[in-house]
Short mmCIF file of C-alpha atoms and ligand atoms in Angstrom, two decimals:
data_model
loop_
_atom_site.label_atom_id
_atom_site.label_comp_id
_atom_site.label_asym_id
_atom_site.label_seq_id
_atom_site.Cartn_x
_atom_site.Cartn_y
_atom_site.Cartn_z
CA MET A 97 -12.05 -30.94 -3.45
CA LYS A 98 -13.56 -27.44 -3.47
CA ARG A 99 -11.94 -24.85 -5.72
CA ALA A 100 -11.50 -21.13 -5.27
CA LEU A 101 -10.33 -18.56 -7.78
CA LEU A 102 -8.69 -15.49 -6.27
CA ILE A 103 -8.51 -12.34 -8.39
CA ASN A 104 -6.33 -9.24 -8.03
CA PRO A 105 -8.05 -6.64 -10.23
CA PRO A 106 -6.49 -4.21 -12.71
CA ILE A 107 -6.11 -0.57 -11.68
CA HIS A 108 -7.75 2.47 -13.30
CA ASP A 109 -5.89 5.60 -12.23
CA PHE A 110 -3.84 8.58 -13.36
CA THR A 111 -0.64 6.86 -12.26
CA ALA A 112 0.33 3.49 -10.82
CA PHE A 113 3.72 1.92 -10.26
CA ASP A 114 4.66 -1.41 -8.75
CA LEU A 115 6.26 -0.08 -5.58
CA TRP A 116 6.53 -3.43 -3.83
CA MET A 117 2.85 -3.82 -4.54
CA LYS A 118 1.55 -7.28 -3.80
CA PRO A 119 -1.98 -8.60 -3.32
CA LEU A 120 -0.98 -9.46 0.23
CA GLY A 121 -4.55 -9.58 1.58
CA LEU A 122 -5.55 -12.03 -1.10
CA LEU A 123 -2.47 -14.16 -0.44
CA TYR A 124 -3.58 -14.40 3.20
CA VAL A 125 -7.09 -15.34 2.11
CA GLY A 126 -5.59 -17.96 -0.24
CA ALA A 127 -3.44 -19.37 2.58
CA ALA A 128 -6.54 -19.71 4.78
CA MET A 129 -8.39 -21.56 2.04
CA GLU A 130 -5.50 -23.90 1.28
CA THR A 131 -5.15 -24.66 4.97
CA ALA A 132 -8.81 -25.63 4.93
CA GLY A 133 -8.13 -28.10 2.11
CA TRP A 134 -9.37 -26.04 -0.84
CA LYS A 135 -7.62 -25.95 -4.22
CA VAL A 136 -6.74 -22.32 -4.81
CA ASP A 137 -5.80 -20.54 -7.99
CA LEU A 138 -4.84 -16.88 -8.49
CA LEU A 139 -5.50 -14.58 -11.42
CA ASP A 140 -3.23 -11.60 -10.86
CA CYS A 141 -4.30 -8.89 -13.28
CA LEU A 142 -1.28 -6.86 -12.18
CA ASP A 143 1.16 -9.61 -13.17
CA ARG A 144 4.05 -7.71 -14.82
CA PHE A 145 5.54 -10.95 -16.14
CA HIS A 146 2.58 -12.49 -17.94
CA PRO A 147 3.94 -14.01 -21.20
CA ASP A 148 1.08 -12.61 -23.35
CA CYS A 149 1.02 -9.24 -21.66
CA PRO A 150 4.47 -8.31 -20.33
CA ALA A 151 4.91 -4.87 -18.83
CA PRO A 152 7.24 -2.50 -20.71
CA PRO A 153 10.73 -2.01 -19.28
CA THR A 154 10.90 0.70 -16.66
CA LYS A 155 12.83 3.64 -18.08
CA THR A 156 12.94 5.73 -14.93
CA GLN A 157 13.43 4.90 -11.26
CA PRO A 158 16.63 2.79 -11.68
CA ARG A 159 17.06 2.71 -7.91
CA LEU A 160 13.64 1.17 -7.34
CA GLN A 161 13.97 -1.18 -10.29
CA GLN A 162 16.98 -2.91 -8.80
CA PHE A 163 14.87 -3.63 -5.72
CA GLY A 164 12.15 -5.50 -7.63
CA CYS A 165 9.83 -2.58 -8.46
CA GLY A 166 8.68 -1.60 -11.96
CA ASN A 167 6.04 -0.43 -14.41
CA PHE A 168 2.75 -2.12 -15.04
CA LEU A 169 1.48 -2.62 -18.56
CA SER A 170 -0.81 0.35 -19.22
CA GLU A 171 -3.09 1.90 -21.80
CA GLN A 172 -4.74 5.28 -21.79
CA ILE A 173 -8.51 5.19 -21.28
CA PRO A 174 -11.12 7.96 -21.10
CA ARG A 175 -11.50 9.63 -17.73
CA PRO A 176 -14.69 8.60 -15.95
CA LYS A 177 -17.25 11.40 -15.66
CA PRO A 178 -16.49 12.46 -12.06
CA LEU A 179 -12.85 12.96 -13.07
CA ALA A 180 -13.54 14.70 -16.36
CA ASP A 181 -12.15 18.03 -15.13
CA VAL A 182 -8.83 16.71 -13.88
CA PRO A 183 -6.16 17.82 -16.36
CA ARG A 184 -4.28 14.51 -16.42
CA SER A 185 -4.39 11.43 -18.62
CA TYR A 186 -6.08 8.40 -17.13
CA HIS A 187 -4.94 4.80 -17.60
CA ARG A 188 -5.83 1.21 -17.13
CA TYR A 189 -2.96 -0.79 -15.59
CA GLY A 190 -2.59 -4.55 -15.83
CA LEU A 191 -3.43 -7.43 -18.15
CA SER A 192 -5.60 -6.49 -21.13
CA PRO A 193 -9.28 -7.49 -20.99
CA SER A 194 -8.78 -10.06 -23.76
CA VAL A 195 -5.93 -11.77 -21.88
CA ILE A 196 -8.05 -11.73 -18.72
CA GLN A 197 -10.89 -13.36 -20.63
CA LYS A 198 -8.53 -16.05 -21.93
CA GLU A 199 -7.12 -16.59 -18.45
CA LEU A 200 -10.62 -17.01 -17.02
CA ALA A 201 -11.75 -19.31 -19.81
CA ARG A 202 -8.83 -21.74 -19.40
CA ARG A 203 -9.66 -22.37 -15.74
CA PRO A 204 -11.99 -25.05 -14.38
CA ILE A 205 -15.24 -23.73 -12.91
CA PRO A 206 -14.48 -22.73 -9.29
CA ASP A 207 -16.85 -23.07 -6.34
CA LEU A 208 -16.26 -19.45 -5.43
CA ILE A 209 -14.42 -16.38 -6.65
CA ALA A 210 -12.68 -14.05 -4.17
CA VAL A 211 -11.84 -10.57 -5.44
CA THR A 212 -9.65 -8.15 -3.51
CA SER A 213 -9.68 -4.34 -3.56
CA MET A 214 -7.12 -1.75 -2.50
CA MET A 215 -7.55 2.02 -2.80
CA THR A 216 -11.16 3.13 -2.53
CA TYR A 217 -10.78 5.05 -5.80
CA TRP A 218 -9.62 1.92 -7.64
CA TYR A 219 -13.13 0.46 -7.65
CA PRO A 220 -13.57 0.69 -11.48
CA GLY A 221 -10.93 -2.05 -11.91
CA VAL A 222 -12.77 -4.12 -9.30
CA PHE A 223 -16.10 -3.70 -11.06
CA GLU A 224 -14.49 -4.53 -14.40
CA ILE A 225 -13.06 -7.82 -13.12
CA ILE A 226 -16.28 -8.83 -11.39
CA ARG A 227 -18.14 -8.25 -14.67
CA LEU A 228 -15.61 -10.32 -16.65
CA ALA A 229 -15.64 -13.11 -14.07
CA LYS A 230 -19.44 -13.18 -14.12
CA GLU A 231 -19.43 -13.41 -17.92
CA THR A 232 -17.27 -16.54 -17.80
CA PHE A 233 -18.69 -18.08 -14.63
CA PRO A 234 -22.26 -16.77 -14.33
CA SER A 235 -23.33 -19.18 -11.61
CA VAL A 236 -20.26 -18.91 -9.35
CA PRO A 237 -20.65 -16.66 -6.29
CA VAL A 238 -18.26 -13.71 -6.18
CA PHE A 239 -17.01 -12.48 -2.80
CA LEU A 240 -15.45 -9.05 -2.57
CA GLY A 241 -13.14 -7.96 0.25
CA GLY A 242 -10.20 -5.63 0.90
CA VAL A 243 -9.70 -1.95 1.69
CA TYR A 244 -12.35 -0.52 -0.67
CA ALA A 245 -14.86 -3.19 0.40
CA THR A 246 -14.22 -2.36 4.06
CA LEU A 247 -14.18 1.43 3.83
CA CYS A 248 -16.96 1.83 1.22
CA ARG A 249 -19.06 -1.22 1.99
CA ASP A 250 -22.41 0.37 1.04
CA HIS A 251 -21.05 1.58 -2.27
CA ALA A 252 -19.61 -1.87 -3.00
CA GLU A 253 -22.83 -3.62 -2.04
CA ARG A 254 -24.88 -1.33 -4.26
CA HIS A 255 -22.67 -1.13 -7.32
CA SER A 256 -19.92 -3.78 -7.51
CA GLY A 257 -21.96 -6.72 -8.80
CA ALA A 258 -20.39 -9.01 -6.15
CA ASP A 259 -22.72 -11.52 -4.54
CA ARG A 260 -21.30 -10.74 -1.12
CA VAL A 261 -19.14 -7.95 0.24
CA LEU A 262 -17.04 -8.98 3.24
CA ALA A 263 -15.54 -6.14 5.26
CA GLY A 264 -12.51 -6.66 7.52
CA PRO A 265 -9.90 -9.41 7.77
CA GLY A 266 -10.55 -11.90 5.00
CA GLU A 267 -8.95 -14.89 6.70
CA LEU A 268 -11.79 -14.78 9.21
CA GLY A 269 -14.55 -13.79 6.78
CA MET A 270 -13.65 -16.51 4.31
CA MET A 271 -13.36 -19.12 7.05
CA ASP A 272 -17.04 -18.55 7.80
CA VAL A 273 -17.91 -18.80 4.11
CA MET A 274 -15.90 -22.01 3.71
CA ARG A 275 -17.56 -23.46 6.79
CA GLU A 276 -20.94 -22.74 5.18
CA ILE A 277 -19.82 -24.53 2.00
CA SER A 278 -17.60 -27.36 3.20
CA GLY A 279 -18.03 -27.88 6.96
CA PRO A 280 -15.90 -27.22 10.07
CA ILE A 281 -12.38 -25.81 9.71
CA GLU A 282 -9.64 -25.41 12.25
CA TRP A 283 -7.80 -22.06 12.54
CA LYS A 284 -4.03 -22.12 11.93
CA SER A 285 -1.36 -19.46 11.72
CA LEU A 286 -0.83 -18.47 8.09
CA THR A 287 2.00 -17.67 5.71
CA PRO A 288 0.79 -15.65 2.68
CA ALA A 289 0.40 -17.94 -0.35
CA TYR A 290 3.14 -16.39 -2.54
CA HIS A 291 3.51 -19.68 -4.44
CA LEU A 292 0.27 -18.77 -6.27
CA MET A 293 2.05 -15.91 -8.05
CA ARG A 294 3.81 -16.52 -11.38
CA ARG A 295 6.97 -14.62 -10.54
CA VAL A 296 7.88 -12.76 -7.40
CA THR A 297 10.66 -10.17 -7.29
CA SER A 298 10.21 -9.19 -3.64
CA VAL A 299 8.03 -10.14 -0.70
CA ASN A 300 5.83 -8.00 1.49
CA VAL A 301 5.72 -8.84 5.15
CA LEU A 302 3.34 -7.73 7.88
CA THR A 303 4.74 -8.11 11.38
CA SER A 304 1.71 -6.44 12.97
CA ARG A 305 -1.76 -5.20 12.21
CA GLY A 306 -3.12 -1.78 13.02
CA CYS A 307 -1.72 1.23 14.83
CA PRO A 308 -2.65 2.72 18.21
CA PHE A 309 -2.14 6.38 17.21
CA GLY A 310 -5.34 7.37 15.42
CA CYS A 311 -4.21 10.25 13.18
CA THR A 312 -7.16 12.15 11.83
CA TYR A 313 -6.52 11.38 8.14
CA CYS A 314 -5.63 7.68 8.43
CA ALA A 315 -7.82 4.60 7.99
CA SER A 316 -5.72 2.27 10.11
CA ARG A 317 -8.31 2.07 12.92
CA GLU A 318 -11.14 1.45 10.49
CA LEU A 319 -9.25 -1.42 8.92
CA TRP A 320 -7.71 -2.93 12.05
CA PRO A 321 -9.46 -1.72 15.20
CA ARG A 322 -6.90 -3.41 17.48
CA PHE A 323 -3.10 -3.14 17.32
CA VAL A 324 -1.64 -6.65 17.32
CA GLN A 325 1.99 -7.67 16.87
CA ARG A 326 2.96 -11.12 15.67
CA ASN A 327 5.36 -13.39 17.45
CA ALA A 328 8.91 -12.33 16.52
CA ALA A 329 10.17 -15.88 15.84
CA GLU A 330 7.21 -16.56 13.55
CA VAL A 331 8.02 -13.43 11.52
CA VAL A 332 11.69 -14.41 11.18
CA ASN A 333 10.77 -17.91 10.05
CA GLU A 334 8.32 -16.51 7.51
CA ILE A 335 10.94 -14.15 6.05
CA GLU A 336 13.55 -16.89 5.88
CA THR A 337 11.22 -19.47 4.34
CA LEU A 338 9.66 -17.12 1.79
CA THR A 339 12.86 -15.50 0.59
CA GLU A 340 14.64 -18.86 0.26
CA ARG A 341 11.73 -20.55 -1.47
CA LEU A 342 11.14 -17.67 -3.87
CA GLY A 343 14.79 -16.79 -4.40
CA VAL A 344 14.34 -13.09 -3.59
CA ILE A 345 16.38 -10.74 -1.47
CA ASP A 346 14.07 -7.73 -1.25
CA VAL A 347 11.61 -7.57 1.61
CA ALA A 348 9.14 -4.69 2.07
CA PHE A 349 7.48 -4.22 5.45
CA CYS A 350 3.86 -3.11 5.12
CA ASP A 351 3.13 -2.49 8.80
CA ASP A 352 1.38 0.63 9.93
CA ALA A 353 3.49 0.70 13.10
CA LEU A 354 6.63 -1.35 12.51
CA LEU A 355 8.80 0.26 15.17
CA LEU A 356 6.37 0.12 18.08
CA HIS A 357 7.46 -1.74 21.24
CA ALA A 358 10.78 -2.20 19.44
CA LYS A 359 12.56 -3.96 22.26
CA SER A 360 10.20 -6.91 22.22
CA HIS A 361 9.37 -6.81 18.53
CA ILE A 362 11.41 -5.38 15.64
CA LEU A 363 14.78 -5.42 17.41
CA PRO A 364 14.65 -9.16 18.22
CA ILE A 365 13.39 -9.78 14.67
CA LEU A 366 16.32 -7.94 13.12
CA ARG A 367 18.88 -9.48 15.45
CA GLU A 368 17.66 -12.98 14.70
CA LEU A 369 17.66 -12.28 10.95
CA ARG A 370 21.27 -11.13 11.20
CA LYS A 371 22.19 -14.20 13.21
CA ARG A 372 20.81 -16.39 10.44
CA LYS A 373 23.06 -14.54 7.97
CA LEU A 374 20.36 -14.04 5.36
CA ALA A 375 21.61 -11.71 2.63
CA LEU A 376 18.47 -9.58 2.39
CA ARG A 377 17.57 -5.94 1.71
CA PHE A 378 14.70 -4.29 3.54
CA HIS A 379 12.35 -1.51 2.50
CA THR A 380 9.75 0.55 4.32
CA PRO A 381 7.65 2.19 1.56
CA ASN A 382 4.88 2.91 4.04
CA GLY A 383 6.35 5.64 6.29
CA LEU A 384 7.99 4.73 9.59
CA HIS A 385 7.04 6.27 12.91
CA THR A 386 9.73 8.86 13.08
CA ARG A 387 9.65 9.41 16.81
CA MET A 388 10.69 5.80 17.50
CA MET A 389 13.97 6.18 15.63
CA ASP A 390 16.56 6.63 18.35
CA GLU A 391 20.29 6.16 17.75
CA GLU A 392 20.12 2.45 18.50
CA MET A 393 17.26 1.89 16.05
CA ALA A 394 19.00 3.89 13.30
CA LEU A 395 22.11 1.73 13.69
CA GLU A 396 20.07 -1.47 13.77
CA LEU A 397 18.34 -0.55 10.52
CA ARG A 398 21.64 0.28 8.86
CA THR A 399 23.33 -2.89 10.05
CA SER A 400 20.35 -4.98 8.96
CA HIS A 401 20.44 -3.55 5.38
CA PHE A 402 17.38 -1.36 5.37
CA VAL A 403 18.04 0.34 2.05
CA THR A 404 14.76 2.21 1.61
CA ILE A 405 13.86 4.28 4.63
CA ARG A 406 10.78 6.44 4.45
CA LEU A 407 9.76 8.54 7.41
CA SER A 408 6.23 9.75 8.08
CA PHE A 409 6.38 13.46 8.78
CA GLU A 410 3.58 15.07 6.75
CA THR A 411 3.76 18.65 8.04
CA ALA A 412 5.97 21.06 9.95
CA SER A 413 2.92 22.98 11.18
CA GLU A 414 3.05 22.51 14.95
CA GLN A 415 -0.64 23.30 15.22
CA ARG A 416 -1.56 20.58 12.77
CA GLN A 417 0.82 18.15 14.45
CA ILE A 418 -1.08 18.71 17.69
CA ASP A 419 -4.54 18.73 16.09
CA SER A 420 -4.30 15.81 13.74
CA MET A 421 -1.29 13.62 14.36
CA ARG A 422 -0.13 12.18 17.57
CA LYS A 423 3.05 10.86 16.13
CA ILE A 424 5.71 13.51 15.50
CA SER A 425 7.17 16.92 16.28
CA ASN A 426 9.69 19.04 14.39
CA ASP A 427 12.35 18.32 17.01
CA ASP A 428 11.74 14.59 16.48
CA LEU A 429 12.44 14.88 12.76
CA ARG A 430 15.61 16.91 13.28
CA ARG A 431 16.91 14.40 15.83
CA VAL A 432 15.96 11.37 13.78
CA ILE A 433 17.62 12.56 10.58
CA ALA A 434 20.76 13.26 12.60
CA ASN A 435 20.58 9.71 14.02
CA LEU A 436 20.22 8.22 10.55
CA LEU A 437 23.08 10.29 9.17
CA GLY A 438 25.14 9.22 12.18
CA ALA A 439 24.35 5.59 11.39
CA GLY A 440 25.82 6.01 7.91
CA TYR A 441 22.79 6.80 5.73
CA SER A 442 23.26 9.44 3.03
CA HIS A 443 20.86 12.39 2.66
CA ARG A 444 19.44 10.72 -0.46
CA GLU A 445 18.58 7.60 1.50
CA ILE A 446 16.56 9.39 4.16
CA GLU A 447 13.21 9.93 2.46
CA VAL A 448 10.62 11.98 4.28
CA TYR A 449 6.93 12.06 3.40
CA VAL A 450 5.40 15.52 3.17
CA MET A 451 1.63 15.65 2.77
CA MET A 452 0.07 18.02 0.29
CA GLY A 453 -3.62 18.80 -0.15
CA LEU A 454 -4.89 18.28 3.41
CA PRO A 455 -8.18 20.07 4.13
CA GLY A 456 -7.48 23.63 5.20
CA GLN A 457 -3.81 23.40 4.30
CA ASP A 458 -2.47 26.41 2.44
CA SER A 459 0.54 26.42 0.16
CA GLY A 460 2.53 28.35 2.78
CA GLU A 461 2.30 25.40 5.18
CA VAL A 462 3.55 23.00 2.52
CA GLU A 463 6.34 25.38 1.50
CA ASP A 464 7.51 25.73 5.12
CA THR A 465 7.43 21.95 5.51
CA LEU A 466 9.49 21.35 2.37
CA GLN A 467 12.06 23.86 3.54
CA PHE A 468 12.13 22.39 7.03
CA VAL A 469 12.71 18.82 5.79
CA HIS A 470 15.45 20.08 3.51
CA ASP A 471 17.11 22.02 6.32
CA CYS A 472 17.09 18.88 8.48
CA GLY A 473 18.90 17.04 5.67
CA GLY A 474 16.02 14.80 4.50
CA TRP A 475 15.06 13.86 0.93
CA ILE A 476 11.53 15.11 0.28
CA LYS A 477 8.87 12.69 -0.92
CA VAL A 478 5.64 14.47 -1.66
CA ALA A 479 2.50 12.48 -0.82
CA GLN A 480 -0.83 13.79 -2.03
CA TYR A 481 -3.69 13.61 0.41
CA SER A 482 -6.41 11.02 -0.23
CA PRO A 483 -9.57 11.47 1.87
CA ILE A 484 -10.53 8.21 3.54
CA PRO A 485 -14.08 7.44 4.73
CA GLY A 486 -14.40 6.97 8.46
CA THR A 487 -11.61 9.43 9.31
CA GLU A 488 -12.03 12.85 10.94
CA GLU A 489 -10.26 14.55 8.08
CA PHE A 490 -12.72 13.01 5.66
CA ASP A 491 -15.55 14.93 7.31
CA ARG A 492 -13.58 18.17 6.94
CA ALA A 493 -12.89 17.38 3.29
CA ALA A 494 -16.57 16.52 2.75
CA ALA A 495 -17.61 19.88 4.19
CA VAL A 496 -15.74 21.47 1.28
CA ASN A 497 -16.74 18.88 -1.33
CA PRO A 498 -19.79 16.82 -0.24
CA ALA A 499 -19.58 14.73 -3.43
CA ILE A 500 -16.74 12.66 -1.92
CA ARG A 501 -19.30 10.97 0.33
CA ASP A 502 -20.99 9.22 -2.58
CA GLU A 503 -18.22 9.01 -5.16
CA PRO A 504 -15.02 7.20 -4.11
CA LEU A 505 -13.33 8.20 -7.39
CA LEU A 506 -13.03 11.62 -5.79
CA HIS A 507 -10.79 10.16 -3.06
CA ASN A 508 -8.05 9.90 -5.66
CA LYS A 509 -4.83 11.49 -4.45
CA THR A 510 -4.34 13.21 -7.79
CA VAL A 511 -7.80 14.74 -7.66
CA PHE A 512 -7.16 16.22 -4.30
CA ALA A 513 -3.94 17.83 -5.34
CA VAL A 514 -5.02 19.26 -8.65
CA ALA A 515 -8.79 19.75 -8.51
CA GLY A 516 -10.11 23.15 -7.55
CA GLY A 517 -9.21 25.18 -10.57
CA PRO A 518 -6.12 26.42 -12.37
CA GLU A 519 -4.85 28.39 -9.39
CA ARG A 520 -4.64 25.33 -7.19
CA PHE A 521 -3.06 23.33 -10.00
CA ALA A 522 -0.43 26.04 -10.54
CA SER A 523 0.30 26.10 -6.82
CA PHE A 524 0.64 22.31 -6.76
CA ARG A 525 3.10 22.39 -9.64
CA ARG A 526 5.10 25.15 -8.04
CA LEU A 527 5.37 23.18 -4.78
CA LYS A 528 6.40 20.00 -6.61
CA GLY A 529 9.04 22.07 -8.43
CA LEU A 530 10.26 23.48 -5.13
CA ALA A 531 10.54 19.97 -3.65
CA ASN A 532 12.58 18.80 -6.63
CA SER A 533 14.91 21.76 -6.56
CA LEU A 534 15.49 21.41 -2.80
CA ASN A 535 16.29 17.72 -3.33
CA ARG A 536 18.71 18.57 -6.13
CA ARG A 537 20.42 21.06 -3.85
CA LEU A 538 20.75 18.43 -1.14
CA VAL A 539 22.28 15.87 -3.49
CA PRO A 540 23.59 17.52 -6.67
CA PRO A 541 23.49 15.21 -9.71
CA ALA A 542 26.84 13.45 -10.33
C1 LIG B 198 1.47 -1.05 2.14
C2 LIG B 198 0.55 0.08 1.73
C3 LIG B 198 0.86 0.76 0.57
C4 LIG B 198 2.01 0.35 -0.35
C5 LIG B 198 1.70 -0.78 -1.33
C6 LIG B 198 0.36 -1.40 -1.27
C7 LIG B 198 0.32 -2.84 -1.76
N1 LIG B 198 -0.74 -3.20 -2.41
O1 LIG B 198 1.19 -3.63 -1.57
C8 LIG B 198 2.32 1.68 -1.07
C9 LIG B 198 3.46 2.32 -0.30
C10 LIG B 198 2.70 1.60 -2.53
C11 LIG B 198 1.03 2.47 -0.82
C12 LIG B 198 0.74 3.61 -1.51
C13 LIG B 198 -0.32 4.44 -1.22
N2 LIG B 198 -1.22 4.26 -0.23
CO1 LIG B 198 -1.28 2.71 0.85
N3 LIG B 198 -1.34 1.44 2.17
C14 LIG B 198 -0.58 0.44 2.49
C15 LIG B 198 -1.05 -0.18 3.81
C16 LIG B 198 -0.18 0.39 4.93
C17 LIG B 198 -1.02 -1.67 3.94
C18 LIG B 198 -1.70 -2.45 2.81
C19 LIG B 198 -1.43 -3.89 3.04
O2 LIG B 198 -0.58 -4.49 2.41
N4 LIG B 198 -2.12 -4.45 4.01
C20 LIG B 198 -1.96 -5.82 4.43
C21 LIG B 198 -3.03 -6.73 3.84
C22 LIG B 198 -2.89 -8.11 4.46
O3 LIG B 198 -4.26 -6.19 4.18
P1 LIG B 198 -5.45 -5.98 3.13
O4 LIG B 198 -4.97 -5.83 1.76
O5 LIG B 198 -6.37 -4.96 3.66
O6 LIG B 198 -6.19 -7.41 3.21
C23 LIG B 198 -6.93 -7.85 4.33
C24 LIG B 198 -8.41 -7.44 4.29
O7 LIG B 198 -8.65 -6.24 3.61
C25 LIG B 198 -9.08 -8.61 3.67
N5 LIG B 198 -9.14 -8.82 2.23
C26 LIG B 198 -8.33 -8.43 1.25
N6 LIG B 198 -8.72 -8.93 0.07
C27 LIG B 198 -9.81 -9.68 0.30
C28 LIG B 198 -10.62 -10.42 -0.56
C29 LIG B 198 -11.72 -11.11 -0.02
C30 LIG B 198 -12.60 -11.89 -0.90
C31 LIG B 198 -11.99 -11.05 1.38
C32 LIG B 198 -13.14 -11.75 1.95
C33 LIG B 198 -11.19 -10.29 2.21
C34 LIG B 198 -10.09 -9.63 1.67
O8 LIG B 198 -8.32 -9.68 4.21
C35 LIG B 198 -6.94 -9.36 4.20
C36 LIG B 198 -6.23 -10.08 5.28
O9 LIG B 198 -6.72 -9.79 6.55
C37 LIG B 198 -2.51 0.37 3.90
C38 LIG B 198 -3.02 0.57 5.31
C39 LIG B 198 -3.56 -0.68 5.91
N7 LIG B 198 -3.40 -0.80 7.18
O10 LIG B 198 -4.15 -1.52 5.23
C40 LIG B 198 -2.37 1.69 3.17
C41 LIG B 198 -3.57 2.32 2.45
C42 LIG B 198 -4.31 1.26 1.69
N8 LIG B 198 -2.94 3.25 1.54
C43 LIG B 198 -3.53 4.39 1.50
C44 LIG B 198 -3.02 5.52 0.83
C45 LIG B 198 -3.66 6.85 1.15
C46 LIG B 198 -1.96 5.39 -0.06
C47 LIG B 198 -1.44 6.50 -0.98
C48 LIG B 198 -2.52 7.30 -1.66
C49 LIG B 198 -0.52 7.40 -0.16
C50 LIG B 198 -0.14 8.67 -0.90
N9 LIG B 198 -0.74 9.76 -0.50
O11 LIG B 198 0.66 8.63 -1.79
C51 LIG B 198 -0.58 5.70 -1.97
C52 LIG B 198 -1.40 5.44 -3.23
C53 LIG B 198 -0.76 4.66 -4.29
C54 LIG B 198 -1.42 4.95 -5.59
N10 LIG B 198 -0.82 4.54 -6.67
O12 LIG B 198 -2.46 5.58 -5.67
C55 LIG B 198 -4.80 4.39 2.31
C56 LIG B 198 -6.09 4.13 1.52
C57 LIG B 198 -6.51 5.30 0.66
C58 LIG B 198 -7.80 5.05 -0.03
N11 LIG B 198 -8.47 6.13 -0.35
O13 LIG B 198 -8.21 3.95 -0.25
C59 LIG B 198 -4.48 3.27 3.32
C60 LIG B 198 -5.69 2.59 3.90
C61 LIG B 198 -3.60 3.93 4.45
C62 LIG B 198 -4.22 5.09 5.16
N12 LIG B 198 -3.54 6.18 5.24
O14 LIG B 198 -5.25 5.07 5.72
N13 LIG B 198 0.28 1.93 0.15
S1 LIG B 199 0.78 6.87 13.05
FE1 LIG B 199 0.65 6.33 10.86
S2 LIG B 199 -0.45 4.41 10.76
FE2 LIG B 199 -0.74 5.23 12.82
S3 LIG B 199 -2.69 6.32 12.71
FE3 LIG B 199 -1.06 7.82 12.29
S4 LIG B 199 -0.81 7.81 10.05
FE4 LIG B 199 -2.00 5.97 10.59
#
């Protein structure tokens, strides 16, 4: 039997937190390989529960902790050269290199190694793991896929050390590779291979791929050129099977467009889940399409135990809404927050993403947006802009800083918020302070 070793790399970044973070892409790749009769093993360098390398208890974020989120093990490391000017400490998150080496050494030699990648600016962790894997298994081919590999393919091919970089959906890419190695394989519908993980505190579910909107700062189209929704019954069965088998109650939806075509998709999914009386809690860390949240949807989410609701709003600038986002207006947000409040959500539970650091965005625009969200009764969640190759906004950002074209480290969300000198940093801190004080005013501490 052929063997594959899947690896989820460590992260090098200013901050990282396990916010329902799962190597979902890799778990799909693993499912495809198991279906094809391969023996699959996973080395999850972000395993918070590894006996030799447990993550420290999470001291903050009690709300998120109870839903299965938490800190990664971390150590401070020097900032890489392109980030030398960013006034923040830089860390390595995940299992220590020595534990990774031990983990690699105790495994039988695989026939191939499949490494995933997430944020484009997390490539140093990817390179590190490829180097360590090559040290232990010098003759085993390493395949690299995932978001970084898809969006920065040239960079990955030139610098990662992987033998092959596969852009796009890995189930398909790896099928071709497996066919090359072990002959014909039949395609089957897949459930992510969560059983490969040591301990799972929540599951991530994708009910669809892609998004038809095409906002100018978003990579969705680059990653999934077509919007495809899965069969509703298949999604319900997956949620039921996974949560029962793994003994978890927290489910995070990772869709780009969860609420689209609701009548034939998410509404039947939620109704069927309720019918099956599964005691689950749902989370939408990746913002929801706000416009789709009518009264009926707000009530459905409440009745179905959606306990983390995040809405994509980004900006109250009507000009920018028209120019760059096809998804929302200010009236939409006002109406939607009212619907959610009407459905029984508290102000604290209605989290609204506000984007900071977009090209050409001045602090006045952000300030107006913060105030607007607050006035509507929403809890502000500041999201820092990360420029993503292949998007229109990336070209605008590159006109200001051409270095982002060759150096993905400069896509880091922290860089974009705080780089550009002390004035910009001071403005960023002031805006963060304003967001916090507006939130405190909305929900005074008990
Ligand atoms: C869910 C999600 C999150 C979650 C958690 C992610 C997780 N790991 O679970 C949360 C909410 C935490 C998050 C946070 C952020 N995210 Co996010 N996130 C996503 C999202 C919507 C889905 C990721 C996912 O689970 N996909 C599902 C799996 C199945 O897909 P996949 O991993 O790509 O895997 C497939 C292929 O890539 C491939 N593959 C994967 N591995 C391998 C391996 C091999 C060998 C092969 C062959 C193939 C292969 O096959 C898989 C199956 O088809 C993506 C957008 C998207 N559509 O992908 C954005 C995305 C990755 N995030 C993005 C951004 C901007 C952010 C934030 C910076 C937002 C912000 N401003 O705060 C933060 C950053 C967090 C941080 N610490 O820096 C950007 C990327 C930015 C970048 N420069 O790389 C994306 C692309 C969205 C966008 N706007 O365009 N995110
Ligand atoms: S609506 Fe959301 S997922 Fe769709 S393109 Fe815009 S930002 Fe991306």
